[in-house]
XYZ file of C-alpha atoms in Angstrom:
304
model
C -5.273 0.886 -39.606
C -5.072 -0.406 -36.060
C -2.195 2.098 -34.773
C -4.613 5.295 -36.225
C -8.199 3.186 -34.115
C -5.563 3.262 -31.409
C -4.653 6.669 -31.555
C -8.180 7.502 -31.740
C -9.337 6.190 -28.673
C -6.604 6.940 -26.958
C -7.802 10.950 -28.212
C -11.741 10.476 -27.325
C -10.303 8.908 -23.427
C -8.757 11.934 -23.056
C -10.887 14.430 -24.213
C -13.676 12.872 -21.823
C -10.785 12.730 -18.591
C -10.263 16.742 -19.566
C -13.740 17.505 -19.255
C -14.347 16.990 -15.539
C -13.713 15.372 -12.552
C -17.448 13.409 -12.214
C -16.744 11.753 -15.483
C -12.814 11.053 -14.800
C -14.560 9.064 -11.568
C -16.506 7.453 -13.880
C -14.110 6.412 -16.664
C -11.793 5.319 -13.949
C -14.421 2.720 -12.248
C -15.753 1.434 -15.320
C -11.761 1.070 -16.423
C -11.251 -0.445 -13.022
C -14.315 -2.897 -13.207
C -12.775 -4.115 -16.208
C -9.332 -4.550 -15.188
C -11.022 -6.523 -12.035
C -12.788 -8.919 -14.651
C -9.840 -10.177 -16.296
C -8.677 -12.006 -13.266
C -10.955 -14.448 -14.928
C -9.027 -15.527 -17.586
C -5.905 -17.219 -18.036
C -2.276 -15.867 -17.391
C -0.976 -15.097 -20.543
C -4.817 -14.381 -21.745
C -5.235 -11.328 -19.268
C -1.452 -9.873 -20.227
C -2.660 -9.161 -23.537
C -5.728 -7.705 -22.943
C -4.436 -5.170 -20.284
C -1.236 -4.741 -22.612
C -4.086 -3.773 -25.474
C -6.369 -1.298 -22.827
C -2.387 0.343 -22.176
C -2.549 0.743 -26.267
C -5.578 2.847 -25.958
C -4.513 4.772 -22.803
C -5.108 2.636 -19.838
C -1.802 3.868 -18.146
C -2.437 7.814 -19.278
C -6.064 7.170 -17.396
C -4.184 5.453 -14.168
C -1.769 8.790 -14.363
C -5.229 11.350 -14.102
C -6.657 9.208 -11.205
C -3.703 9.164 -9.279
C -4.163 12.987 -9.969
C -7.262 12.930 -8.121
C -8.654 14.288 -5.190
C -10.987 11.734 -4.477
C -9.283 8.592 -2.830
C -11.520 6.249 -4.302
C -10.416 6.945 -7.936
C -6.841 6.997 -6.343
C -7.356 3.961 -4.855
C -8.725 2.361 -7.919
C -5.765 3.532 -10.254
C -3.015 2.120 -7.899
C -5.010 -0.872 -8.232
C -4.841 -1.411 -11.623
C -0.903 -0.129 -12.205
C -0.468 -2.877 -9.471
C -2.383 -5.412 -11.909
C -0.432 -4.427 -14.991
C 2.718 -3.722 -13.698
C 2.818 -7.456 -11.788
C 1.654 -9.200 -15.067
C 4.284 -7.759 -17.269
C 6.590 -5.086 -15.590
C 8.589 -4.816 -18.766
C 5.430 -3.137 -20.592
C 5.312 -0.979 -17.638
C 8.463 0.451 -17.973
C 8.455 1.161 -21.430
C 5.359 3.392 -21.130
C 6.621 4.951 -18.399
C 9.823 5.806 -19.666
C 8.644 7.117 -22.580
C 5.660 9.445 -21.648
C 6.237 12.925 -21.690
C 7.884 14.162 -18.327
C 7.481 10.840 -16.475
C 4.087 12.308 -15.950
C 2.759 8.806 -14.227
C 6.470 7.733 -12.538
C 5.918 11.501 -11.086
C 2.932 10.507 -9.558
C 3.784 7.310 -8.093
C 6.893 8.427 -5.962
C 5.021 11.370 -4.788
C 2.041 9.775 -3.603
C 4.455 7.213 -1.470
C 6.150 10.827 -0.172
C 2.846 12.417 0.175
C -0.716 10.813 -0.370
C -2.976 11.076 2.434
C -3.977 7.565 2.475
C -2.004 4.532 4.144
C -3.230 2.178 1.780
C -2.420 3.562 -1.142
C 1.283 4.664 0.007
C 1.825 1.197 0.560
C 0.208 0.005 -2.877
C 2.562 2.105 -4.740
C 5.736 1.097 -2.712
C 4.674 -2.639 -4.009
C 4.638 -1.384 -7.078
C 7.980 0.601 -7.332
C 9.944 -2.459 -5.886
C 8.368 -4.290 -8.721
C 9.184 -2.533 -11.531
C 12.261 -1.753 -9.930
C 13.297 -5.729 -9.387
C 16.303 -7.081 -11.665
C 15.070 -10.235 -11.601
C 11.762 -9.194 -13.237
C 13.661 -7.885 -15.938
C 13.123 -9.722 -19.498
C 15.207 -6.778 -21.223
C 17.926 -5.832 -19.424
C 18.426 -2.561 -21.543
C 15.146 -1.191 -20.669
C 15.942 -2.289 -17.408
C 18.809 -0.457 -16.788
C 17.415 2.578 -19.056
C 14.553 2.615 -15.948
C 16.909 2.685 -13.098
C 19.118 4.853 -14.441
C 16.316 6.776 -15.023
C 15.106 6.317 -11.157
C 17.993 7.236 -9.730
C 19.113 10.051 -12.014
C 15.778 11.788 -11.085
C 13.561 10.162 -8.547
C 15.215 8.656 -5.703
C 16.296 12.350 -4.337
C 12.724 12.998 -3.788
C 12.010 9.536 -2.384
C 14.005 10.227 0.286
C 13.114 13.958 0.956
C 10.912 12.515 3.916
C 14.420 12.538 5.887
C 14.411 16.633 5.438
C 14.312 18.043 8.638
C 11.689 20.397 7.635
C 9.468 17.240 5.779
C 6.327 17.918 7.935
C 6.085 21.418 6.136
C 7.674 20.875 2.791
C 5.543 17.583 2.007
C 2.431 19.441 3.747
C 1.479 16.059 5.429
C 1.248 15.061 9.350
C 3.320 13.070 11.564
C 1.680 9.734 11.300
C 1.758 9.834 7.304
C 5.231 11.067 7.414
C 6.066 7.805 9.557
C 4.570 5.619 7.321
C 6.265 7.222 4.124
C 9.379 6.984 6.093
C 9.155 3.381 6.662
C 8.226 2.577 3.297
C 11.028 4.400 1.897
C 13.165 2.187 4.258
C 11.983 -0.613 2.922
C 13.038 0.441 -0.642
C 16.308 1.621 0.393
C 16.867 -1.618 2.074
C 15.627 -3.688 -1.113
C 17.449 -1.747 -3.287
C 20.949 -2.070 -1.097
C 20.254 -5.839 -1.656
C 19.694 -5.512 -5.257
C 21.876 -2.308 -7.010
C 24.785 -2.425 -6.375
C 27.274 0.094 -6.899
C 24.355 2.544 -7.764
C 22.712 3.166 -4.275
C 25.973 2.047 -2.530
C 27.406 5.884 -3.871
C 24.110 6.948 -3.357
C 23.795 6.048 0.236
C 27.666 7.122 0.749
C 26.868 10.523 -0.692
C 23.869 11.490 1.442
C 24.910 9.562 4.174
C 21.320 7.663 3.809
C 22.489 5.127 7.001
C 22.984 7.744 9.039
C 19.448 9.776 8.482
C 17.694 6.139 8.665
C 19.257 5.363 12.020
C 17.809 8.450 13.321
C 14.466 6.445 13.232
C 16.065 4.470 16.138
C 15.102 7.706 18.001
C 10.969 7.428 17.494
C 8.902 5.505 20.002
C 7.675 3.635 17.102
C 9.366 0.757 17.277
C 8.672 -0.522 13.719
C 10.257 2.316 12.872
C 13.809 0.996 14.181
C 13.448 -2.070 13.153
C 12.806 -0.848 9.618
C 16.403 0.710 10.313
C 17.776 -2.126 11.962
C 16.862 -4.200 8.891
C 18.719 -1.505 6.036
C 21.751 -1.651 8.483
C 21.804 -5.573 8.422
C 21.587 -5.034 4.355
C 24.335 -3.160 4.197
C 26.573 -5.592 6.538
C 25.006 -8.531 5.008
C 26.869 -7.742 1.607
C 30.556 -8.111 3.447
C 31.774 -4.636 1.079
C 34.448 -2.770 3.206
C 33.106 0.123 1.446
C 30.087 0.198 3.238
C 32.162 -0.589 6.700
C 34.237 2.148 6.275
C 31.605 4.551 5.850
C 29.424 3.479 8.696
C 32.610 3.171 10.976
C 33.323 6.961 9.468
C 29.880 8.274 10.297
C 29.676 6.059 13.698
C 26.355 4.671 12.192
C 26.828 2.026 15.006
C 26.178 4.046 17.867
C 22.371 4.378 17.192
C 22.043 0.556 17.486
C 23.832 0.039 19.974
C 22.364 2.912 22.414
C 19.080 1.135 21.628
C 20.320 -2.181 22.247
C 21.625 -1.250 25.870
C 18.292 0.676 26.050
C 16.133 -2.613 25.489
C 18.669 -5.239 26.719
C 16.376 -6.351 29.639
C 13.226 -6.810 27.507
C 13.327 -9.723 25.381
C 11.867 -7.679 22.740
C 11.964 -7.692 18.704
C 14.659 -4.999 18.458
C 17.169 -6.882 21.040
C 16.393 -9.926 18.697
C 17.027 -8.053 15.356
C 20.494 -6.131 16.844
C 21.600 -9.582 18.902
C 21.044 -11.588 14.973
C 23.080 -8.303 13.021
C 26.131 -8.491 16.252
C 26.594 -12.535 15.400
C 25.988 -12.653 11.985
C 29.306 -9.911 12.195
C 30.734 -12.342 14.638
C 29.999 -15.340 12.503
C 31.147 -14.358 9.727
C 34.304 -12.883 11.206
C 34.104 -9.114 9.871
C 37.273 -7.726 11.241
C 36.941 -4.268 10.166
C 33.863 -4.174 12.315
C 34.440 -6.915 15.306
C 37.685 -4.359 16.056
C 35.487 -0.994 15.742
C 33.012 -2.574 17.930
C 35.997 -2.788 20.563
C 37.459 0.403 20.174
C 34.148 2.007 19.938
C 32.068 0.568 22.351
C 33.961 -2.017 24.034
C 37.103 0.340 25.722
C 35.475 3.686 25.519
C 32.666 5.068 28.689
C 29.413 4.942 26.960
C 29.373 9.065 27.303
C 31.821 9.342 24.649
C 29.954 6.745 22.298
């Protein structure tokens, strides 16, 4: 029968990936070649022929490169997830949720924490904020089996690049660390936009806003405007939750120190604070527009 030729395959792949790393490299090009040649055909053409290679153990393949030591293969594996998970996120998630110990999932979020390439970090951040996107869902219970699945399990070590002691624990160095770090923003930010109550008690909980705005610190200044940005997505969804909290934690006073710190370069980060202060004004937050006077507008900047 099909499901036993299946099963076989899927047997003799991984007998040849246990045998050594030479013919893993191998396996993994030739896989990738392949997955490369089917941008040839048409749409819904190439979806079923990379949903029947994940039959016969594309994804368990993808999950031993991304294993590797060699960056190539590790390059080549995010490359095809990125294929397969684009063209039908929903088969994605399936597999993933149902392979033993999230063995793949694993992988992913700790090569964004940890690989030693840029590239690929940022590859696989593409890729979580894909298969992590509600409006890619086409069933909604395997959907919301995934992210509860993410953020029952995963999204605590997503964010362990805001331990102080990161550099050591995630035995990287400071310019990957940065780069995680932004990515991770960048997640945090989409997922404030799109989660809802889910990262809202997860940001309140481990006061996320307030280990973000630290970035404002760095010289970098990506780096604070990748904080600027989650602090505008939090304000942008008008929830007096989320003002309390940042009023409680005075998640303000980063931005604004930075703001009086760059207000006679007509810079990027003036731009981004100056469009977060009027959209508050605009849109008449009161909670906020009378913290900012309290705060900022009655009290000497020392005691900010």
């Amino acid at each position: 029968s099909s499901s036993d030729n299946s099963n076989n395959t899927k047997q003799k792949s991984q007998e040849i990936l246990a045998k050594n790393t030479e013919e893993i490299k191998n396996l993994i090009g030739l896989l990738n070649e392949i997955v490369t040649l089917t941008k040839a055909l048409q749409l819904e053409q190439r979806k079923l022929f990379l949903k029947d290679l994940s039959r016969i153990g594309l994804f368990e393949a993808i999950d031993l490169g991304l294993k590797s030591s060699d960056v190539k293969v590790r390059i080549w594996s995010g490359e095809m997830l990125f294929a397969c998970v684009s063209l039908d996120p929903s088969n994605a998630r399936s597999f993933l949720l149902s392979q033993s110990q999230n063995s793949l999932f694993s992988e992913v979020i700790s090569r964004i924490v940890s690989d030693t390439d840029v590239g690929i970090k940022g590859r696989l951040t593409e890729i979580l904020r894909l298969l992590l996107d509600p409006a890619l869902a086409e069933n909604n219970n395997d959907t919301l089996q995934f992210v509860n699945m993410f953020y029952d399990y995963f999204l605590d070590r997503l964010v362990s690049v805001f331990l102080p002691n990161a550099l050591e624990e995630l035995q990287t160095n400071e310019l990957l660390l940065k780069t995680a770090k932004n990515h991770v923003v960048e997640l945090l930010t989409f997922f404030v936009q799109n989660h809802g109550y889910r990262i809202k008690y997860f940001v309140m909980r481990n006061d996320i806003v307030g280990k973000v705005c630290e970035l404002t610190k760095e010289k970098d200044k990506y780096l604070a405007l990748s904080a600027i940005r989650l602090v505008r997505a939090c304000v942008g969804l008008k929830d007096e939750f989320y003002f309390r909290y940042m009023i409680k934690h005075n998640s303000f006073r980063p931005i604004v120190q930075l703001l009086t710190k760059n207000v006679n370069y007509d810079n990027l980060l003036c731009s981004a604070i100056l469009e977060l202060f009027d959209f508050i004004k605009k849109e008449n937050l009161k909670t906020l527009i009378s913290h900012f006077v309290d705060k900022f507008g009655r009290e000497p900047q020392s005691t900010w």
